[in-house]
Amino acid sequence: MKTSALSTLGRRTALPPISWLMQTALTRPKLISLAAGFTDNATLPVEISRRLLNDVLRSPKTGRPALQYGITAGETHLRELTARHLQKLDAADNRAYLPERVMITGGSQQLLYMTLEALCDENDIILVEDPTYFVFLSILQSRGLRARGIRLDRDGIDLVHLETVLERLKKSGELPRLKALYLVTYFQNPTGVTTALAKKAGALKILKKFERAAGHPIYLLEDAAYRELRFAGDDTMSALTVRGAADRAIYTGTYSKPYAPGARVGFGILPEPVFTAVQRIKGNHDFGTANLLQQPLARALASGEYDRHVAKVQRNYSRKARVMKQALAEHFPKSVEIWESGGGLYFWARLPKGISTGMKSKVFSAALKNDVLYVPGGICYADDPSRRKPDHEMRISFGSASVENIRKGIKRLGKVLKKFVK
Ligand SMILES: Cc1ncc(COP(=O)(O)O)c(C=O)c1O
């Protein structure tokens, strides 16, 4: 008899690498975690949410629909407001922003997962930034999908490398397995990099060139989770604004980062036939995201409370990023290269090559011993057999730690690094 009745996926799904880090942070109260990707507790919209929920539940007329099942693709008003919101961000006016193309999901995480379910069979290939969002890599691992990393520059992926990888896949006969290029385009997790619009357009053009050999469309999956956490520079337009991209760009966004992760409301704009496939899959998952959570959010967007709140959140992260920048300049060895960001929650630190930051490294254990935690860069790299995984980098977050703890944490980490780096 077999010892377990688990499916292939059930058996294969590995413990996410971040679980241990999160557990450690919770069980050691003195530890300063610069690892967590959490948003700042201090700016979560408690008052606004109470008021809006009260409004929703004020009368049976408004309360009942919120407590009833809803539409699988999302609450109609929230879909309209989301379409308008995105259209405003992109300052665009094309058919990409129709509310019918908007899907509301249980966080954008659910949308990323379902998009892969809709597009990929086991062994299919997804191109990712090198490095990328490690939970996305966990989905690939769980679903038996393969990843190929595309080198990342300070303004997005290296398009020459993208083309080289595609040529290689074509030569090896694997191109028909390639379904999408996944890019975290704003203040990327983990590096803080924002992808230039020209790079999105360039990538779409290159992907299109290889579609004939692939035998099907190759999508650009644009994850804009951190877009609204911008505190410096101008916004960059999304791939939806690129001419001819309406049927190849899949855009995912979220109300988690700018508003409340606990509301678990994400959204996306999807072209056909992906939209219909994802909608059906979502029907099987949950019949639709909780109305009780969608309705207050719709009210926040409609009343302008959402925009006012986002402005406050941006100011808060701007200050915390500034504090982190100053602390890094003061305490980190000069040979550590820092990639600062004009938004999001993260800075990326690159130690000289050869100095490992991995969970089993001396640097990591020394940091832990000194009660400070970071995300080792290595876990953000896909299992790509065509290159060795770099492991000399770290993601440090200014999101959830207080200003005081950012200063203290960077000081502790700097002291540790000075033992290993000149
Ligand atoms: C790059 C990126 N995409 C998507 C998500 C998913 O967020 P949510 O499901 O809260 O929308 C996260 C969360 O940390 C993220 O970092």
CSV table of C-alpha atoms and ligand atoms in Angstrom, one decimal:
chain,number,residue,atom,x,y,z
A,1,MET,CA,0.0,0.0,0.0
A,2,LYS,CA,1.2,3.5,-0.7
A,3,THR,CA,1.9,5.7,2.3
A,4,SER,CA,0.0,8.6,1.0
A,5,ALA,CA,-3.0,9.3,-1.2
A,6,LEU,CA,-1.6,12.7,-2.3
A,7,SER,CA,-1.6,13.7,-5.9
A,8,THR,CA,1.6,14.3,-7.9
A,9,LEU,CA,1.0,18.1,-7.2
A,10,GLY,CA,0.3,17.4,-3.6
A,11,ARG,CA,3.5,15.5,-3.2
A,12,ARG,CA,5.6,17.8,-5.3
A,13,THR,CA,4.6,21.1,-3.7
A,14,ALA,CA,7.6,22.2,-1.7
A,15,LEU,CA,7.6,24.2,1.5
A,16,PRO,CA,8.0,27.8,0.3
A,17,PRO,CA,11.5,29.0,1.2
A,18,ILE,CA,10.1,32.1,2.9
A,19,SER,CA,8.1,30.0,5.5
A,20,TRP,CA,11.1,29.4,7.6
A,21,LEU,CA,12.0,33.1,7.6
A,22,MET,CA,8.5,34.1,8.6
A,23,GLN,CA,8.4,31.6,11.3
A,24,THR,CA,11.7,32.7,12.7
A,25,ALA,CA,10.6,36.4,12.7
A,26,LEU,CA,7.5,35.4,14.7
A,27,THR,CA,9.3,33.3,17.3
A,28,ARG,CA,12.1,35.7,18.1
A,29,PRO,CA,10.7,39.0,19.4
A,30,LYS,CA,14.1,40.7,19.6
A,31,LEU,CA,14.8,40.0,15.9
A,32,ILE,CA,14.5,42.9,13.5
A,33,SER,CA,13.1,41.6,10.2
A,34,LEU,CA,14.1,43.4,7.1
A,35,ALA,CA,12.9,40.3,5.3
A,36,ALA,CA,9.1,40.6,5.5
A,37,GLY,CA,7.2,41.7,2.4
A,38,PHE,CA,4.4,43.0,4.6
A,39,THR,CA,3.0,46.5,4.2
A,40,ASP,CA,3.3,48.9,7.1
A,41,ASN,CA,0.8,48.1,9.9
A,42,ALA,CA,0.8,51.7,10.9
A,43,THR,CA,-0.9,52.9,7.7
A,44,LEU,CA,-3.6,50.2,7.3
A,45,PRO,CA,-7.0,51.9,6.8
A,46,VAL,CA,-8.8,50.8,10.0
A,47,GLU,CA,-11.0,53.8,10.4
A,48,ILE,CA,-11.9,54.1,6.7
A,49,SER,CA,-12.7,50.4,6.5
A,50,ARG,CA,-14.9,50.5,9.6
A,51,ARG,CA,-16.9,53.4,8.2
A,52,LEU,CA,-17.2,51.8,4.7
A,53,LEU,CA,-18.2,48.4,6.1
A,54,ASN,CA,-20.8,50.2,8.3
A,55,ASP,CA,-22.1,51.9,5.2
A,56,VAL,CA,-22.4,48.7,3.3
A,57,LEU,CA,-24.2,47.0,6.2
A,58,ARG,CA,-26.4,50.0,7.1
A,59,SER,CA,-29.6,48.7,5.6
A,60,PRO,CA,-30.9,45.3,4.3
A,61,LYS,CA,-31.0,46.8,0.8
A,62,THR,CA,-27.2,47.4,0.7
A,63,GLY,CA,-26.2,44.7,3.2
A,64,ARG,CA,-27.8,41.7,1.6
A,65,PRO,CA,-26.0,41.8,-1.7
A,66,ALA,CA,-22.7,42.1,0.2
A,67,LEU,CA,-23.6,38.9,2.2
A,68,GLN,CA,-24.8,37.0,-0.9
A,69,TYR,CA,-22.9,35.1,-3.6
A,70,GLY,CA,-21.9,37.4,-6.4
A,71,ILE,CA,-20.5,37.3,-9.9
A,72,THR,CA,-17.5,35.1,-10.6
A,73,ALA,CA,-15.5,37.8,-12.4
A,74,GLY,CA,-16.2,40.4,-9.7
A,75,GLU,CA,-18.7,42.9,-8.4
A,76,THR,CA,-19.9,45.0,-11.4
A,77,HIS,CA,-19.2,48.4,-9.8
A,78,LEU,CA,-15.7,47.4,-8.6
A,79,ARG,CA,-14.9,46.1,-12.1
A,80,GLU,CA,-16.0,49.5,-13.6
A,81,LEU,CA,-14.1,51.5,-11.1
A,82,THR,CA,-11.0,49.3,-11.5
A,83,ALA,CA,-11.1,49.7,-15.3
A,84,ARG,CA,-11.4,53.5,-14.9
A,85,HIS,CA,-8.6,53.5,-12.3
A,86,LEU,CA,-6.2,51.7,-14.6
A,87,GLN,CA,-7.2,53.8,-17.6
A,88,LYS,CA,-6.4,56.9,-15.5
A,89,LEU,CA,-3.0,55.5,-14.4
A,90,ASP,CA,-2.2,54.7,-18.0
A,91,ALA,CA,-3.7,57.9,-19.3
A,92,ALA,CA,-4.9,55.8,-22.2
A,93,ASP,CA,-8.0,55.3,-24.2
A,94,ASN,CA,-8.2,52.0,-26.0
A,95,ARG,CA,-10.2,48.8,-25.9
A,96,ALA,CA,-7.9,47.3,-23.3
A,97,TYR,CA,-9.8,49.0,-20.4
A,98,LEU,CA,-13.3,47.6,-20.8
A,99,PRO,CA,-14.8,46.6,-17.5
A,100,GLU,CA,-15.8,43.3,-19.2
A,101,ARG,CA,-12.1,42.4,-19.4
A,102,VAL,CA,-11.5,43.1,-15.7
A,103,MET,CA,-11.4,40.2,-13.3
A,104,ILE,CA,-11.5,40.7,-9.5
A,105,THR,CA,-9.6,38.0,-7.6
A,106,GLY,CA,-8.6,36.8,-4.2
A,107,GLY,CA,-5.4,38.9,-4.2
A,108,SER,CA,-3.4,39.1,-7.4
A,109,GLN,CA,-1.7,35.9,-6.2
A,110,GLN,CA,-4.9,34.0,-7.1
A,111,LEU,CA,-4.9,35.6,-10.5
A,112,LEU,CA,-1.3,34.7,-11.2
A,113,TYR,CA,-2.0,31.1,-10.1
A,114,MET,CA,-5.1,30.8,-12.2
A,115,THR,CA,-3.4,32.3,-15.2
A,116,LEU,CA,-0.8,29.6,-15.1
A,117,GLU,CA,-3.5,27.0,-14.7
A,118,ALA,CA,-5.2,28.4,-17.8
A,119,LEU,CA,-2.1,28.6,-19.9
A,120,CYS,CA,0.2,25.8,-18.8
A,121,ASP,CA,0.5,22.0,-18.9
A,122,GLU,CA,3.1,20.2,-16.9
A,123,ASN,CA,6.6,20.8,-18.3
A,124,ASP,CA,5.6,24.0,-20.0
A,125,ILE,CA,8.0,26.9,-19.8
A,126,ILE,CA,7.7,30.4,-18.4
A,127,LEU,CA,10.3,33.1,-18.9
A,128,VAL,CA,11.0,35.1,-15.7
A,129,GLU,CA,13.3,37.9,-14.7
A,130,ASP,CA,16.5,36.8,-13.1
A,131,PRO,CA,15.8,37.4,-10.2
A,132,THR,CA,12.0,37.4,-9.7
A,133,TYR,CA,9.2,37.2,-7.2
A,134,PHE,CA,9.9,34.0,-5.3
A,135,VAL,CA,6.3,33.0,-4.6
A,136,PHE,CA,5.7,32.9,-8.4
A,137,LEU,CA,8.6,30.5,-8.6
A,138,SER,CA,6.9,28.4,-6.0
A,139,ILE,CA,3.8,28.2,-8.2
A,140,LEU,CA,6.0,27.0,-11.1
A,141,GLN,CA,7.6,24.4,-8.8
A,142,SER,CA,4.3,23.1,-7.5
A,143,ARG,CA,2.7,22.9,-10.9
A,144,GLY,CA,5.7,21.1,-12.5
A,145,LEU,CA,6.5,24.0,-14.8
A,146,ARG,CA,9.9,25.0,-16.0
A,147,ALA,CA,11.4,28.5,-15.9
A,148,ARG,CA,14.2,30.2,-17.8
A,149,GLY,CA,15.7,33.4,-16.4
A,150,ILE,CA,16.2,36.5,-18.4
A,151,ARG,CA,18.9,38.9,-17.2
A,152,LEU,CA,17.7,42.0,-15.4
A,153,ASP,CA,19.2,45.4,-16.0
A,154,ARG,CA,18.4,48.5,-13.9
A,155,ASP,CA,15.6,49.4,-16.4
A,156,GLY,CA,14.1,46.0,-17.0
A,157,ILE,CA,15.1,42.8,-18.7
A,158,ASP,CA,18.0,42.6,-21.1
A,159,LEU,CA,16.2,42.3,-24.5
A,160,VAL,CA,19.2,40.8,-26.2
A,161,HIS,CA,19.3,38.0,-23.7
A,162,LEU,CA,15.5,37.5,-24.2
A,163,GLU,CA,16.1,37.0,-27.9
A,164,THR,CA,19.0,34.7,-27.3
A,165,VAL,CA,17.0,32.5,-24.9
A,166,LEU,CA,14.1,32.4,-27.4
A,167,GLU,CA,16.5,31.4,-30.2
A,168,ARG,CA,17.9,28.6,-28.0
A,169,LEU,CA,14.4,27.3,-27.2
A,170,LYS,CA,13.6,27.4,-30.9
A,171,LYS,CA,16.7,25.4,-31.7
A,172,SER,CA,16.1,22.8,-29.1
A,173,GLY,CA,12.5,22.4,-30.3
A,174,GLU,CA,11.1,23.6,-26.9
A,175,LEU,CA,9.4,26.7,-28.1
A,176,PRO,CA,6.0,25.1,-28.3
A,177,ARG,CA,6.2,24.7,-24.6
A,178,LEU,CA,6.8,28.4,-23.9
A,179,LYS,CA,3.6,30.2,-22.8
A,180,ALA,CA,4.5,33.5,-21.3
A,181,LEU,CA,7.1,36.0,-20.1
A,182,TYR,CA,6.4,37.0,-16.5
A,183,LEU,CA,7.6,40.5,-15.5
A,184,VAL,CA,7.2,42.3,-12.2
A,185,THR,CA,7.3,45.7,-13.9
A,186,TYR,CA,7.1,48.3,-11.0
A,187,PHE,CA,9.5,48.5,-8.1
A,188,GLN,CA,10.1,44.8,-8.6
A,189,ASN,CA,10.1,42.3,-5.9
A,190,PRO,CA,13.0,41.7,-5.1
A,191,THR,CA,15.2,44.3,-6.8
A,192,GLY,CA,13.1,47.5,-6.8
A,193,VAL,CA,13.7,47.8,-10.6
A,194,THR,CA,11.0,49.4,-12.8
A,195,THR,CA,10.7,48.2,-16.4
A,196,ALA,CA,10.9,51.0,-19.0
A,197,LEU,CA,7.9,51.2,-21.3
A,198,ALA,CA,10.3,50.8,-24.3
A,199,LYS,CA,11.4,47.4,-22.8
A,200,LYS,CA,7.8,46.2,-22.5
A,201,ALA,CA,7.2,47.2,-26.1
A,202,GLY,CA,10.5,45.6,-27.2
A,203,ALA,CA,9.6,42.4,-25.3
A,204,LEU,CA,6.2,42.2,-26.9
A,205,LYS,CA,7.7,42.6,-30.3
A,206,ILE,CA,10.3,39.9,-29.8
A,207,LEU,CA,7.7,37.4,-28.4
A,208,LYS,CA,5.5,38.0,-31.4
A,209,LYS,CA,8.4,37.2,-33.7
A,210,PHE,CA,8.7,33.7,-32.1
A,211,GLU,CA,5.0,32.9,-32.1
A,212,ARG,CA,5.0,31.2,-35.5
A,213,ALA,CA,7.6,28.8,-34.3
A,214,ALA,CA,5.8,28.3,-31.0
A,215,GLY,CA,2.6,27.6,-32.8
A,216,HIS,CA,0.5,29.7,-30.5
A,217,PRO,CA,0.4,33.2,-28.8
A,218,ILE,CA,3.1,33.9,-26.2
A,219,TYR,CA,1.8,36.3,-23.5
A,220,LEU,CA,3.5,39.1,-21.6
A,221,LEU,CA,2.2,38.6,-18.0
A,222,GLU,CA,2.7,42.0,-16.4
A,223,ASP,CA,2.6,41.9,-12.6
A,224,ALA,CA,2.1,45.5,-11.4
A,225,ALA,CA,1.6,44.7,-7.7
A,226,TYR,CA,3.8,47.6,-6.5
A,227,ARG,CA,2.8,50.2,-9.1
A,228,GLU,CA,0.9,52.5,-6.7
A,229,LEU,CA,3.6,52.5,-4.1
A,230,ARG,CA,5.6,55.1,-6.1
A,231,PHE,CA,7.2,58.0,-4.2
A,232,ALA,CA,9.7,59.3,-6.7
A,233,GLY,CA,9.7,59.9,-10.4
A,234,ASP,CA,6.8,59.6,-12.9
A,235,ASP,CA,4.6,56.6,-13.4
A,236,THR,CA,5.5,54.3,-16.3
A,237,MET,CA,2.7,53.2,-18.6
A,238,SER,CA,1.8,49.6,-18.6
A,239,ALA,CA,2.1,47.1,-21.4
A,240,LEU,CA,-1.6,47.6,-22.1
A,241,THR,CA,-0.7,50.9,-23.7
A,242,VAL,CA,1.6,49.4,-26.3
A,243,ARG,CA,0.0,49.3,-29.7
A,244,GLY,CA,-1.2,45.9,-30.7
A,245,ALA,CA,-0.7,44.5,-27.2
A,246,ALA,CA,-4.4,44.3,-26.2
A,247,ASP,CA,-4.6,40.6,-27.1
A,248,ARG,CA,-1.1,39.6,-25.8
A,249,ALA,CA,-0.7,41.5,-22.5
A,250,ILE,CA,-2.1,40.2,-19.3
A,251,TYR,CA,-2.0,42.8,-16.5
A,252,THR,CA,-2.3,41.9,-12.9
A,253,GLY,CA,-2.6,44.4,-10.1
A,254,THR,CA,-3.7,44.5,-6.5
A,255,TYR,CA,-5.5,46.6,-3.8
A,256,SER,CA,-3.3,44.8,-1.2
A,257,LYS,CA,-0.1,46.9,-1.3
A,258,PRO,CA,-1.7,50.4,-1.6
A,259,TYR,CA,-4.7,49.7,0.6
A,260,ALA,CA,-5.0,46.5,2.7
A,261,PRO,CA,-3.5,43.1,2.1
A,262,GLY,CA,-6.0,41.6,4.5
A,263,ALA,CA,-8.9,42.5,2.1
A,264,ARG,CA,-7.3,40.1,-0.4
A,265,VAL,CA,-8.6,41.9,-3.4
A,266,GLY,CA,-6.6,41.8,-6.6
A,267,PHE,CA,-7.5,42.4,-10.2
A,268,GLY,CA,-6.4,41.9,-13.7
A,269,ILE,CA,-7.1,42.8,-17.3
A,270,LEU,CA,-7.1,39.7,-19.5
A,271,PRO,CA,-7.5,39.2,-23.2
A,272,GLU,CA,-9.6,36.4,-24.7
A,273,PRO,CA,-9.4,33.4,-24.6
A,274,VAL,CA,-7.5,33.7,-21.3
A,275,PHE,CA,-10.2,35.7,-19.6
A,276,THR,CA,-12.9,33.1,-20.2
A,277,ALA,CA,-10.7,30.2,-19.2
A,278,VAL,CA,-9.6,32.0,-16.0
A,279,GLN,CA,-13.2,32.9,-15.2
A,280,ARG,CA,-14.3,29.3,-15.5
A,281,ILE,CA,-11.4,28.1,-13.4
A,282,LYS,CA,-12.3,30.8,-10.8
A,283,GLY,CA,-15.9,29.5,-10.8
A,284,ASN,CA,-14.5,26.1,-9.8
A,285,HIS,CA,-12.2,27.6,-7.1
A,286,ASP,CA,-14.6,29.9,-5.3
A,287,PHE,CA,-17.5,31.3,-7.4
A,288,GLY,CA,-16.1,34.8,-7.0
A,289,THR,CA,-14.2,36.9,-4.6
A,290,ALA,CA,-16.0,37.8,-1.3
A,291,ASN,CA,-18.6,40.5,-2.0
A,292,LEU,CA,-18.3,41.7,1.6
A,293,LEU,CA,-14.7,42.7,0.8
A,294,GLN,CA,-15.3,44.0,-2.7
A,295,GLN,CA,-18.1,46.4,-1.7
A,296,PRO,CA,-16.2,48.6,0.8
A,297,LEU,CA,-13.3,48.8,-1.6
A,298,ALA,CA,-15.7,50.0,-4.4
A,299,ARG,CA,-16.9,52.7,-2.0
A,300,ALA,CA,-13.4,53.7,-1.2
A,301,LEU,CA,-12.6,54.1,-4.8
A,302,ALA,CA,-15.8,55.9,-5.7
A,303,SER,CA,-15.5,58.4,-2.8
A,304,GLY,CA,-11.9,59.3,-3.3
A,305,GLU,CA,-11.0,57.8,0.1
A,306,TYR,CA,-8.8,55.3,-1.7
A,307,ASP,CA,-6.7,58.0,-3.5
A,308,ARG,CA,-6.3,60.0,-0.3
A,309,HIS,CA,-5.2,56.9,1.5
A,310,VAL,CA,-2.7,55.9,-1.2
A,311,ALA,CA,-1.1,59.4,-1.0
A,312,LYS,CA,-0.6,58.9,2.7
A,313,VAL,CA,0.9,55.5,2.2
A,314,GLN,CA,3.3,56.8,-0.4
A,315,ARG,CA,4.5,59.6,1.9
A,316,ASN,CA,5.1,57.0,4.6
A,317,TYR,CA,7.2,54.7,2.4
A,318,SER,CA,9.1,57.7,1.0
A,319,ARG,CA,10.2,58.6,4.5
A,320,LYS,CA,11.1,55.0,5.4
A,321,ALA,CA,13.1,54.5,2.2
A,322,ARG,CA,15.0,57.7,2.9
A,323,VAL,CA,15.8,56.5,6.4
A,324,MET,CA,17.0,53.2,5.0
A,325,LYS,CA,19.1,55.0,2.3
A,326,GLN,CA,20.8,57.1,5.0
A,327,ALA,CA,21.4,54.1,7.2
A,328,LEU,CA,22.9,52.1,4.3
A,329,ALA,CA,25.3,54.9,3.4
A,330,GLU,CA,26.4,55.2,7.0
A,331,HIS,CA,26.7,51.5,7.9
A,332,PHE,CA,27.2,49.3,4.9
A,333,PRO,CA,30.6,48.6,3.5
A,334,LYS,CA,31.2,50.6,0.3
A,335,SER,CA,31.9,47.5,-1.8
A,336,VAL,CA,28.2,46.5,-1.4
A,337,GLU,CA,26.3,47.8,-4.4
A,338,ILE,CA,22.8,49.1,-3.4
A,339,TRP,CA,19.9,49.3,-5.9
A,340,GLU,CA,17.6,51.9,-4.5
A,341,SER,CA,14.1,52.2,-5.6
A,342,GLY,CA,11.7,55.1,-6.1
A,343,GLY,CA,8.8,53.0,-4.8
A,344,GLY,CA,7.7,49.6,-3.5
A,345,LEU,CA,9.0,48.1,-0.4
A,346,TYR,CA,12.5,46.9,-1.2
A,347,PHE,CA,16.2,47.7,-1.8
A,348,TRP,CA,18.5,45.2,-3.3
A,349,ALA,CA,22.1,44.8,-2.0
A,350,ARG,CA,24.8,43.1,-4.0
A,351,LEU,CA,27.8,41.9,-2.1
A,352,PRO,CA,31.0,41.2,-4.0
A,353,LYS,CA,30.7,37.9,-5.9
A,354,GLY,CA,31.8,34.9,-4.0
A,355,ILE,CA,30.3,36.0,-0.7
A,356,SER,CA,27.3,33.9,-0.1
A,357,THR,CA,24.2,35.3,1.6
A,358,GLY,CA,22.2,32.0,1.4
A,359,MET,CA,20.4,30.5,4.4
A,360,LYS,CA,23.4,28.2,5.1
A,361,SER,CA,26.0,31.0,4.7
A,362,LYS,CA,28.2,32.5,7.3
A,363,VAL,CA,26.7,35.9,6.6
A,364,PHE,CA,23.2,34.7,7.2
A,365,SER,CA,24.0,32.9,10.5
A,366,ALA,CA,25.9,36.0,11.7
A,367,ALA,CA,23.0,38.2,10.8
A,368,LEU,CA,20.6,35.9,12.7
A,369,LYS,CA,22.9,35.8,15.7
A,370,ASN,CA,22.8,39.6,15.7
A,371,ASP,CA,19.0,39.6,15.5
A,372,VAL,CA,18.5,40.9,12.0
A,373,LEU,CA,16.9,39.1,9.1
A,374,TYR,CA,17.0,39.6,5.3
A,375,VAL,CA,15.8,37.6,2.3
A,376,PRO,CA,18.7,35.8,0.7
A,377,GLY,CA,18.9,36.7,-3.0
A,378,GLY,CA,19.4,33.1,-4.1
A,379,ILE,CA,15.8,32.1,-3.4
A,380,CYS,CA,14.6,34.7,-6.0
A,381,TYR,CA,16.4,32.9,-8.9
A,382,ALA,CA,14.6,30.3,-10.9
A,383,ASP,CA,15.8,26.7,-11.3
A,384,ASP,CA,17.3,27.4,-14.7
A,385,PRO,CA,19.9,24.7,-15.7
A,386,SER,CA,21.5,27.1,-18.2
A,387,ARG,CA,23.2,29.2,-15.5
A,388,ARG,CA,24.4,29.0,-11.9
A,389,LYS,CA,22.2,30.7,-9.4
A,390,PRO,CA,23.9,33.9,-8.0
A,391,ASP,CA,23.8,33.8,-4.2
A,392,HIS,CA,25.7,37.0,-3.2
A,393,GLU,CA,22.7,39.3,-3.0
A,394,MET,CA,20.0,40.2,-0.5
A,395,ARG,CA,16.5,41.8,-0.4
A,396,ILE,CA,16.0,44.3,2.4
A,397,SER,CA,12.6,45.8,3.1
A,398,PHE,CA,11.6,49.1,4.6
A,399,GLY,CA,7.9,48.1,4.5
A,400,SER,CA,6.9,46.7,7.8
A,401,ALA,CA,9.8,47.7,10.2
A,402,SER,CA,9.5,50.9,12.1
A,403,VAL,CA,11.8,53.9,11.3
A,404,GLU,CA,13.7,53.1,14.5
A,405,ASN,CA,14.1,49.4,13.6
A,406,ILE,CA,15.1,50.2,10.0
A,407,ARG,CA,18.0,52.3,11.5
A,408,LYS,CA,18.9,49.6,14.1
A,409,GLY,CA,18.5,46.7,11.6
A,410,ILE,CA,20.7,48.3,9.0
A,411,LYS,CA,23.3,49.1,11.6
A,412,ARG,CA,23.4,45.5,12.8
A,413,LEU,CA,23.5,44.2,9.3
A,414,GLY,CA,26.2,46.6,8.3
A,415,LYS,CA,28.3,45.5,11.3
A,416,VAL,CA,27.9,41.8,10.2
A,417,LEU,CA,28.8,42.6,6.6
A,418,LYS,CA,32.0,44.4,7.6
A,419,LYS,CA,33.3,41.1,9.0
A,420,PHE,CA,33.0,39.5,5.6
A,421,VAL,CA,33.4,42.4,3.1
A,422,LYS,CA,35.9,45.2,2.8
B,1,LIG,C1,5.4,40.8,-7.1
B,1,LIG,C2,4.2,40.4,-6.4
B,1,LIG,N1,3.1,40.0,-7.1
B,1,LIG,C3,2.0,39.6,-6.5
B,1,LIG,C4,1.9,39.5,-5.1
B,1,LIG,C5,0.6,39.0,-4.5
B,1,LIG,O1,-0.1,40.0,-3.7
B,1,LIG,P1,-1.6,40.0,-3.4
B,1,LIG,O2,-2.1,38.5,-3.6
B,1,LIG,O3,-1.8,40.4,-2.0
B,1,LIG,O4,-2.2,40.8,-4.4
B,1,LIG,C6,2.9,39.9,-4.3
B,1,LIG,C7,2.9,39.9,-2.8
B,1,LIG,O5,3.8,40.1,-2.1
B,1,LIG,C8,4.1,40.3,-5.0
B,1,LIG,O6,5.2,40.7,-4.3
